[in-house]
PDB file of C-alpha atoms in Angstrom:
ATOM      1  CA  UNK H  39       3.404 -11.901  18.056  1.00 59.00           C
ATOM      2  CA  UNK H  40       4.458  -8.733  16.255  1.00 68.00           C
ATOM      3  CA  UNK H  41       7.058  -9.153  13.503  1.00 92.00           C
ATOM      4  CA  UNK H  42       8.778  -5.822  14.233  1.00 96.00           C
ATOM      5  CA  UNK H  43       9.009  -4.748  17.858  1.00 97.00           C
ATOM      6  CA  UNK H  44      10.339  -1.586  19.439  1.00 98.00           C
ATOM      7  CA  UNK H  45      11.310  -0.937  23.038  1.00 97.00           C
ATOM      8  CA  UNK H  46      10.447   1.143  24.907  1.00 97.00           C
ATOM      9  CA  UNK H  47       7.064   2.243  23.571  1.00 96.00           C
ATOM     10  CA  UNK H  48       7.206   5.499  25.492  1.00 97.00           C
ATOM     11  CA  UNK H  49      10.098   7.261  27.192  1.00 97.00           C
ATOM     12  CA  UNK H  50      10.516  10.552  29.006  1.00 97.00           C
ATOM     13  CA  UNK H  51      14.050  11.714  29.656  1.00 96.00           C
ATOM     14  CA  UNK H  52      16.024  14.835  30.485  1.00 97.00           C
ATOM     15  CA  UNK H  53      18.328  16.955  28.395  1.00 97.00           C
ATOM     16  CA  UNK H  54      21.851  15.539  28.253  1.00 97.00           C
ATOM     17  CA  UNK H  55      20.906  11.930  29.004  1.00 97.00           C
ATOM     18  CA  UNK H  56      21.978   9.052  26.773  1.00 96.00           C
ATOM     19  CA  UNK H  57      19.043   7.121  25.349  1.00 97.00           C
ATOM     20  CA  UNK H  58      18.880   3.898  23.370  1.00 98.00           C
ATOM     21  CA  UNK H  59      15.876   2.794  21.364  1.00 98.00           C
ATOM     22  CA  UNK H  60      15.825  -0.829  20.310  1.00 98.00           C
ATOM     23  CA  UNK H  61      14.279  -2.600  17.362  1.00 98.00           C
ATOM     24  CA  UNK H  62      13.962  -6.327  16.775  1.00 97.00           C
ATOM     25  CA  UNK H  63      12.430  -8.249  13.890  1.00 97.00           C
ATOM     26  CA  UNK H  64      11.479 -11.838  13.208  1.00 95.00           C
ATOM     27  CA  UNK H  65      10.761 -11.369   9.506  1.00 91.00           C
ATOM     28  CA  UNK H  66      14.223 -12.432   8.352  1.00 91.00           C
ATOM     29  CA  UNK H  67      14.720  -9.137   6.511  1.00 91.00           C
ATOM     30  CA  UNK H  68      18.218  -7.902   5.782  1.00 91.00           C
ATOM     31  CA  UNK H  69      17.436  -4.186   5.635  1.00 93.00           C
ATOM     32  CA  UNK H  70      16.465  -2.076   8.618  1.00 96.00           C
ATOM     33  CA  UNK H  71      15.651   1.624   8.939  1.00 96.00           C
ATOM     34  CA  UNK H  72      15.108   4.288  11.585  1.00 98.00           C
ATOM     35  CA  UNK H  73      12.710   7.187  10.956  1.00 98.00           C
ATOM     36  CA  UNK H  74      11.473  10.034  13.100  1.00 98.00           C
ATOM     37  CA  UNK H  75       8.037  11.592  12.775  1.00 97.00           C
ATOM     38  CA  UNK H  76       7.319  15.236  13.557  1.00 94.00           C
ATOM     39  CA  UNK H  77       4.006  17.051  13.047  1.00 90.00           C
ATOM     40  CA  UNK H  78       3.744  18.495   9.554  1.00 88.00           C
ATOM     41  CA  UNK H  79       7.005  16.893   8.418  1.00 90.00           C
ATOM     42  CA  UNK H  80       5.960  13.275   8.033  1.00 93.00           C
ATOM     43  CA  UNK H  81       8.596  10.611   8.592  1.00 96.00           C
ATOM     44  CA  UNK H  82      12.238  11.362   7.878  1.00 96.00           C
ATOM     45  CA  UNK H  83      15.028   8.823   7.548  1.00 95.00           C
ATOM     46  CA  UNK H  84      17.714   8.907  10.247  1.00 97.00           C
ATOM     47  CA  UNK H  85      19.848   5.839   9.457  1.00 97.00           C
ATOM     48  CA  UNK H  86      19.534   2.683   7.440  1.00 95.00           C
ATOM     49  CA  UNK H  87      21.352  -0.621   7.293  1.00 95.00           C
ATOM     50  CA  UNK H  88      21.494  -3.016   4.356  1.00 92.00           C
ATOM     51  CA  UNK H  89      23.138  -5.722   6.437  1.00 90.00           C
ATOM     52  CA  UNK H  90      25.140  -6.094   9.640  1.00 91.00           C
ATOM     53  CA  UNK H  91      28.261  -4.477   8.173  1.00 91.00           C
ATOM     54  CA  UNK H  92      26.582  -1.863   6.013  1.00 93.00           C
ATOM     55  CA  UNK H  93      25.235   1.184   7.861  1.00 96.00           C
ATOM     56  CA  UNK H  94      24.421   4.491   6.216  1.00 95.00           C
ATOM     57  CA  UNK H  95      23.330   7.966   7.248  1.00 95.00           C
ATOM     58  CA  UNK H  96      19.928   9.204   6.228  1.00 93.00           C
ATOM     59  CA  UNK H  97      18.599  12.735   5.867  1.00 91.00           C
ATOM     60  CA  UNK H  98      18.826  13.743   9.540  1.00 95.00           C
ATOM     61  CA  UNK H  99      21.570  11.721  11.242  1.00 96.00           C
ATOM     62  CA  UNK H 100      23.159  14.521  13.295  1.00 95.00           C
ATOM     63  CA  UNK H 101      22.844  13.802  17.021  1.00 95.00           C
ATOM     64  CA  UNK H 102      22.110  10.109  16.470  1.00 97.00           C
ATOM     65  CA  UNK H 103      24.115   6.915  16.174  1.00 97.00           C
ATOM     66  CA  UNK H 104      23.116   3.332  15.430  1.00 97.00           C
ATOM     67  CA  UNK H 105      24.294  -0.200  16.009  1.00 97.00           C
ATOM     68  CA  UNK H 106      23.345  -3.308  14.048  1.00 96.00           C
ATOM     69  CA  UNK H 107      24.078  -6.017  16.587  1.00 91.00           C
ATOM     70  CA  UNK H 108      22.685  -8.827  14.467  1.00 94.00           C
ATOM     71  CA  UNK H 109      20.558  -9.204  11.387  1.00 94.00           C
ATOM     72  CA  UNK H 110      17.472  -9.018  13.586  1.00 96.00           C
ATOM     73  CA  UNK H 111      18.468  -6.091  15.826  1.00 97.00           C
ATOM     74  CA  UNK H 112      19.042  -2.419  15.066  1.00 98.00           C
ATOM     75  CA  UNK H 113      19.440   0.131  17.854  1.00 98.00           C
ATOM     76  CA  UNK H 114      19.249   3.907  17.722  1.00 98.00           C
ATOM     77  CA  UNK H 115      21.146   5.997  20.283  1.00 98.00           C
ATOM     78  CA  UNK H 116      20.904   9.610  21.279  1.00 96.00           C
ATOM     79  CA  UNK H 117      24.243  10.313  22.921  1.00 92.00           C
ATOM     80  CA  UNK H 118      23.120  13.505  24.616  1.00 96.00           C
ATOM     81  CA  UNK H 119      19.402  14.067  24.196  1.00 96.00           C
ATOM     82  CA  UNK H 120      18.067  17.544  23.486  1.00 97.00           C
ATOM     83  CA  UNK H 121      14.455  18.801  23.503  1.00 97.00           C
ATOM     84  CA  UNK H 122      14.176  19.072  19.712  1.00 96.00           C
ATOM     85  CA  UNK H 123      14.701  15.320  19.527  1.00 97.00           C
ATOM     86  CA  UNK H 124      11.260  14.924  21.046  1.00 97.00           C
ATOM     87  CA  UNK H 125       9.416  12.921  18.405  1.00 97.00           C
ATOM     88  CA  UNK H 126       7.864   9.617  17.432  1.00 97.00           C
ATOM     89  CA  UNK H 127      10.500   7.142  16.266  1.00 98.00           C
ATOM     90  CA  UNK H 128       9.830   4.249  13.925  1.00 98.00           C
ATOM     91  CA  UNK H 129      11.891   1.254  12.991  1.00 98.00           C
ATOM     92  CA  UNK H 130      11.155  -0.476   9.684  1.00 96.00           C
ATOM     93  CA  UNK H 131      12.451  -3.557   7.883  1.00 95.00           C
ATOM     94  CA  UNK H 132      12.433  -4.914   4.343  1.00 91.00           C
ATOM     95  CA  UNK H 133      14.077  -7.365   2.011  1.00 85.00           C
ATOM     96  CA  UNK H 134      16.767  -5.877  -0.186  1.00 75.00           C
ATOM     97  CA  UNK H 135      16.395  -7.538  -3.572  1.00 64.00           C
ATOM     98  CA  UNK H 136      17.406  -4.883  -6.049  1.00 61.00           C
ATOM     99  CA  UNK H 137      15.080  -3.976  -8.877  1.00 58.00           C
ATOM    100  CA  UNK H 138      11.965  -5.292  -7.230  1.00 65.00           C
ATOM    101  CA  UNK H 139       9.360  -3.955  -4.910  1.00 69.00           C
ATOM    102  CA  UNK H 140      10.190  -4.610  -1.254  1.00 79.00           C
ATOM    103  CA  UNK H 141       7.572  -3.455   1.201  1.00 86.00           C
ATOM    104  CA  UNK H 142       8.787  -1.816   4.390  1.00 91.00           C
ATOM    105  CA  UNK H 143       7.178  -3.139   7.562  1.00 93.00           C
ATOM    106  CA  UNK H 144       6.998  -0.718  10.455  1.00 96.00           C
ATOM    107  CA  UNK H 145       7.271  -1.259  14.171  1.00 97.00           C
ATOM    108  CA  UNK H 146       4.711   0.256  16.569  1.00 96.00           C
ATOM    109  CA  UNK H 147       6.799   3.367  17.233  1.00 97.00           C
ATOM    110  CA  UNK H 148       8.493   4.847  20.303  1.00 97.00           C
ATOM    111  CA  UNK H 149       7.255   8.146  21.693  1.00 97.00           C
ATOM    112  CA  UNK H 150      10.290   9.991  23.081  1.00 97.00           C
ATOM    113  CA  UNK H 151       9.989  13.163  25.118  1.00 97.00           C
ATOM    114  CA  UNK H 152      13.107  15.118  26.093  1.00 97.00           C
ATOM    115  CA  UNK H 153      12.544  17.645  28.854  1.00 96.00           C
TER     116      UNK H 153
ATOM    117  CA  UNK O 216      16.584  15.403  -4.123  1.00 63.00           C
ATOM    118  CA  UNK O 217      13.122  13.938  -4.044  1.00 68.00           C
ATOM    119  CA  UNK O 218      10.343  15.824  -2.282  1.00 89.00           C
ATOM    120  CA  UNK O 219       6.781  14.843  -1.519  1.00 94.00           C
ATOM    121  CA  UNK O 220       4.115  17.470  -0.851  1.00 95.00           C
ATOM    122  CA  UNK O 221       0.706  17.017   0.692  1.00 96.00           C
ATOM    123  CA  UNK O 222      -1.034  20.374   0.452  1.00 95.00           C
ATOM    124  CA  UNK O 223      -3.998  19.541   2.706  1.00 96.00           C
ATOM    125  CA  UNK O 224      -3.056  19.383   6.406  1.00 95.00           C
ATOM    126  CA  UNK O 225      -6.636  18.437   7.303  1.00 97.00           C
ATOM    127  CA  UNK O 226      -9.661  17.129   5.455  1.00 97.00           C
ATOM    128  CA  UNK O 227     -13.119  16.107   6.590  1.00 97.00           C
ATOM    129  CA  UNK O 228     -15.741  13.931   4.962  1.00 98.00           C
ATOM    130  CA  UNK O 229     -19.231  12.818   5.817  1.00 98.00           C
ATOM    131  CA  UNK O 230     -19.639   9.131   6.490  1.00 97.00           C
ATOM    132  CA  UNK O 231     -20.497   7.217   3.272  1.00 97.00           C
ATOM    133  CA  UNK O 232     -19.241  10.062   1.082  1.00 98.00           C
ATOM    134  CA  UNK O 233     -16.112  10.177  -1.099  1.00 98.00           C
ATOM    135  CA  UNK O 234     -12.969  12.150  -0.342  1.00 98.00           C
ATOM    136  CA  UNK O 235      -9.759  12.731  -2.296  1.00 98.00           C
ATOM    137  CA  UNK O 236      -6.394  13.411  -0.673  1.00 98.00           C
ATOM    138  CA  UNK O 237      -3.757  15.144  -2.782  1.00 98.00           C
ATOM    139  CA  UNK O 238      -0.071  14.406  -3.183  1.00 97.00           C
ATOM    140  CA  UNK O 239       2.573  15.727  -5.541  1.00 96.00           C
ATOM    141  CA  UNK O 240       6.184  14.667  -5.777  1.00 94.00           C
ATOM    142  CA  UNK O 241       9.337  15.688  -7.501  1.00 91.00           C
ATOM    143  CA  UNK O 242      11.896  13.262  -8.873  1.00 83.00           C
ATOM    144  CA  UNK O 243      14.261  12.741 -11.747  1.00 80.00           C
ATOM    145  CA  UNK O 244      13.961   8.940 -11.593  1.00 78.00           C
ATOM    146  CA  UNK O 245      11.783   7.416 -14.286  1.00 72.00           C
ATOM    147  CA  UNK O 246      11.135   4.154 -12.481  1.00 72.00           C
ATOM    148  CA  UNK O 247       9.699   4.476  -9.000  1.00 81.00           C
ATOM    149  CA  UNK O 248       6.981   3.401  -6.599  1.00 89.00           C
ATOM    150  CA  UNK O 249       4.447   5.521  -4.766  1.00 93.00           C
ATOM    151  CA  UNK O 250       2.533   4.637  -1.626  1.00 95.00           C
ATOM    152  CA  UNK O 251      -0.215   5.783   0.671  1.00 97.00           C
ATOM    153  CA  UNK O 252       0.086   4.893   4.347  1.00 97.00           C
ATOM    154  CA  UNK O 253      -2.581   5.216   7.007  1.00 97.00           C
ATOM    155  CA  UNK O 254      -1.700   6.025  10.620  1.00 97.00           C
ATOM    156  CA  UNK O 255      -4.626   5.609  13.029  1.00 96.00           C
ATOM    157  CA  UNK O 256      -4.453   6.809  16.644  1.00 94.00           C
ATOM    158  CA  UNK O 257      -2.674   3.554  17.519  1.00 93.00           C
ATOM    159  CA  UNK O 258       0.368   5.067  15.672  1.00 94.00           C
ATOM    160  CA  UNK O 259       0.838   1.951  13.548  1.00 94.00           C
ATOM    161  CA  UNK O 260       1.866   2.640   9.946  1.00 96.00           C
ATOM    162  CA  UNK O 261      -0.414   0.682   7.634  1.00 95.00           C
ATOM    163  CA  UNK O 262       0.188   0.393   3.898  1.00 94.00           C
ATOM    164  CA  UNK O 263      -3.048   1.271   2.109  1.00 96.00           C
ATOM    165  CA  UNK O 264      -2.106   1.139  -1.559  1.00 96.00           C
ATOM    166  CA  UNK O 265       0.907   1.280  -3.871  1.00 93.00           C
ATOM    167  CA  UNK O 266       1.455   2.302  -7.472  1.00 92.00           C
ATOM    168  CA  UNK O 267       4.297   1.301  -9.777  1.00 88.00           C
ATOM    169  CA  UNK O 268       5.223   4.233 -11.986  1.00 86.00           C
ATOM    170  CA  UNK O 269       5.642   2.037 -15.069  1.00 84.00           C
ATOM    171  CA  UNK O 270       2.031   0.855 -14.859  1.00 85.00           C
ATOM    172  CA  UNK O 271      -0.573   2.838 -16.780  1.00 83.00           C
ATOM    173  CA  UNK O 272      -3.485   1.497 -14.775  1.00 90.00           C
ATOM    174  CA  UNK O 273      -4.365   3.199 -11.514  1.00 94.00           C
ATOM    175  CA  UNK O 274      -4.148   0.955  -8.464  1.00 93.00           C
ATOM    176  CA  UNK O 275      -7.313  -0.016  -6.573  1.00 94.00           C
ATOM    177  CA  UNK O 276      -7.773  -1.740  -3.232  1.00 94.00           C
ATOM    178  CA  UNK O 277     -11.421  -2.149  -2.294  1.00 96.00           C
ATOM    179  CA  UNK O 278     -12.705   1.344  -1.377  1.00 97.00           C
ATOM    180  CA  UNK O 279      -9.295   2.946  -1.967  1.00 98.00           C
ATOM    181  CA  UNK O 280      -8.066   3.995  -5.376  1.00 97.00           C
ATOM    182  CA  UNK O 281      -5.435   6.320  -6.762  1.00 97.00           C
ATOM    183  CA  UNK O 282      -5.329   8.819  -9.576  1.00 96.00           C
ATOM    184  CA  UNK O 283      -1.751   8.658 -10.802  1.00 94.00           C
ATOM    185  CA  UNK O 284      -0.692  11.367 -13.256  1.00 92.00           C
ATOM    186  CA  UNK O 285       2.931  10.596 -14.077  1.00 89.00           C
ATOM    187  CA  UNK O 286       3.605  13.649 -16.229  1.00 89.00           C
ATOM    188  CA  UNK O 287       2.137  15.948 -13.612  1.00 92.00           C
ATOM    189  CA  UNK O 288       3.859  13.989 -10.794  1.00 92.00           C
ATOM    190  CA  UNK O 289       0.576  13.756  -8.973  1.00 94.00           C
ATOM    191  CA  UNK O 290      -0.654  10.814  -6.895  1.00 94.00           C
ATOM    192  CA  UNK O 291      -4.006  11.374  -5.188  1.00 97.00           C
ATOM    193  CA  UNK O 292      -5.910   8.922  -2.989  1.00 98.00           C
ATOM    194  CA  UNK O 293      -9.668   8.525  -3.307  1.00 98.00           C
ATOM    195  CA  UNK O 294     -11.611   6.934  -0.483  1.00 98.00           C
ATOM    196  CA  UNK O 295     -15.124   5.892  -1.431  1.00 98.00           C
ATOM    197  CA  UNK O 296     -17.981   5.166   0.972  1.00 98.00           C
ATOM    198  CA  UNK O 297     -15.993   6.655   3.854  1.00 98.00           C
ATOM    199  CA  UNK O 298     -16.260   4.878   7.182  1.00 97.00           C
ATOM    200  CA  UNK O 299     -15.577   6.056  10.722  1.00 97.00           C
ATOM    201  CA  UNK O 300     -12.586   3.734  10.818  1.00 97.00           C
ATOM    202  CA  UNK O 301     -10.988   5.649   7.968  1.00 98.00           C
ATOM    203  CA  UNK O 302     -10.291   8.562  10.303  1.00 98.00           C
ATOM    204  CA  UNK O 303      -6.505   8.780  10.557  1.00 98.00           C
ATOM    205  CA  UNK O 304      -3.379  10.521   9.340  1.00 97.00           C
ATOM    206  CA  UNK O 305      -2.574   9.637   5.753  1.00 98.00           C
ATOM    207  CA  UNK O 306       0.938   9.857   4.370  1.00 97.00           C
ATOM    208  CA  UNK O 307       1.983   9.797   0.753  1.00 97.00           C
ATOM    209  CA  UNK O 308       5.446   8.313   0.166  1.00 95.00           C
ATOM    210  CA  UNK O 309       7.896   7.909  -2.680  1.00 91.00           C
ATOM    211  CA  UNK O 310      10.375   5.050  -2.871  1.00 88.00           C
ATOM    212  CA  UNK O 311      13.899   6.070  -3.794  1.00 78.00           C
ATOM    213  CA  UNK O 312      16.693   3.821  -5.036  1.00 74.00           C
ATOM    214  CA  UNK O 313      17.855   1.543  -2.244  1.00 74.00           C
ATOM    215  CA  UNK O 314      14.276   1.157  -1.079  1.00 79.00           C
ATOM    216  CA  UNK O 315      14.293   4.256   1.127  1.00 84.00           C
ATOM    217  CA  UNK O 316      11.039   6.132   1.510  1.00 91.00           C
ATOM    218  CA  UNK O 317      10.480   9.888   1.359  1.00 93.00           C
ATOM    219  CA  UNK O 318       7.241  10.937   3.038  1.00 95.00           C
ATOM    220  CA  UNK O 319       4.947  13.896   2.688  1.00 95.00           C
ATOM    221  CA  UNK O 320       3.881  15.913   5.721  1.00 95.00           C
ATOM    222  CA  UNK O 321       0.590  14.066   6.099  1.00 96.00           C
ATOM    223  CA  UNK O 322      -3.136  14.829   5.891  1.00 97.00           C
ATOM    224  CA  UNK O 323      -5.391  14.336   8.878  1.00 97.00           C
ATOM    225  CA  UNK O 324      -8.729  12.913   7.748  1.00 98.00           C
ATOM    226  CA  UNK O 325     -11.771  13.327   9.940  1.00 98.00           C
ATOM    227  CA  UNK O 326     -14.951  11.377   9.237  1.00 98.00           C
ATOM    228  CA  UNK O 327     -18.215  12.875  10.424  1.00 97.00           C
ATOM    229  CA  UNK O 328     -21.060  10.507  11.374  1.00 95.00           C
TER     230      UNK O 328
END
């Protein structure tokens, strides 16, 4: 079974709809991240969470919100989807020991299309 | 702010040949990590190789190696004996404080049989 899972894997929606992307992990990591991938721009950080009560904005948080329901779950919401939010979304997880290398493990991605 | 630049949107290589993908970055942090990720058509992000900035020796993982030039802030990936399965998007990434990653725009590598 995959350690980091994302649901749904693909989603098509319409402008103005509320969308939630979900991420779950069984790795026991305390840190979780949401990225979006656009052609030519690589992956950019939307939000990150160091633990259940510690949530922070990333580079491109406008139009998004998140919820850390438990250590293992981190959801990304688009309150009112717009076409330029069409992208590939990745969840990632890692340990958070400061001063050491902590690899980020990525989920399989969610392809979101906003019409 | 840290930036990561991959100047080659696309590269191609003949099977069994060697190819080098370029990456430059900009940072004021002296201690950092650099990574190359591979993204095949399956979309999965796969860590290929990492380099700790404090290490003088260039990292090597089987057919993959890096040329890390700290003063020049350059971190290129060399793939030797290229295989068809190496065809993918490759992303260079820099690890900031707090373990967040900043990615370059990616290089699409095509491998010709």
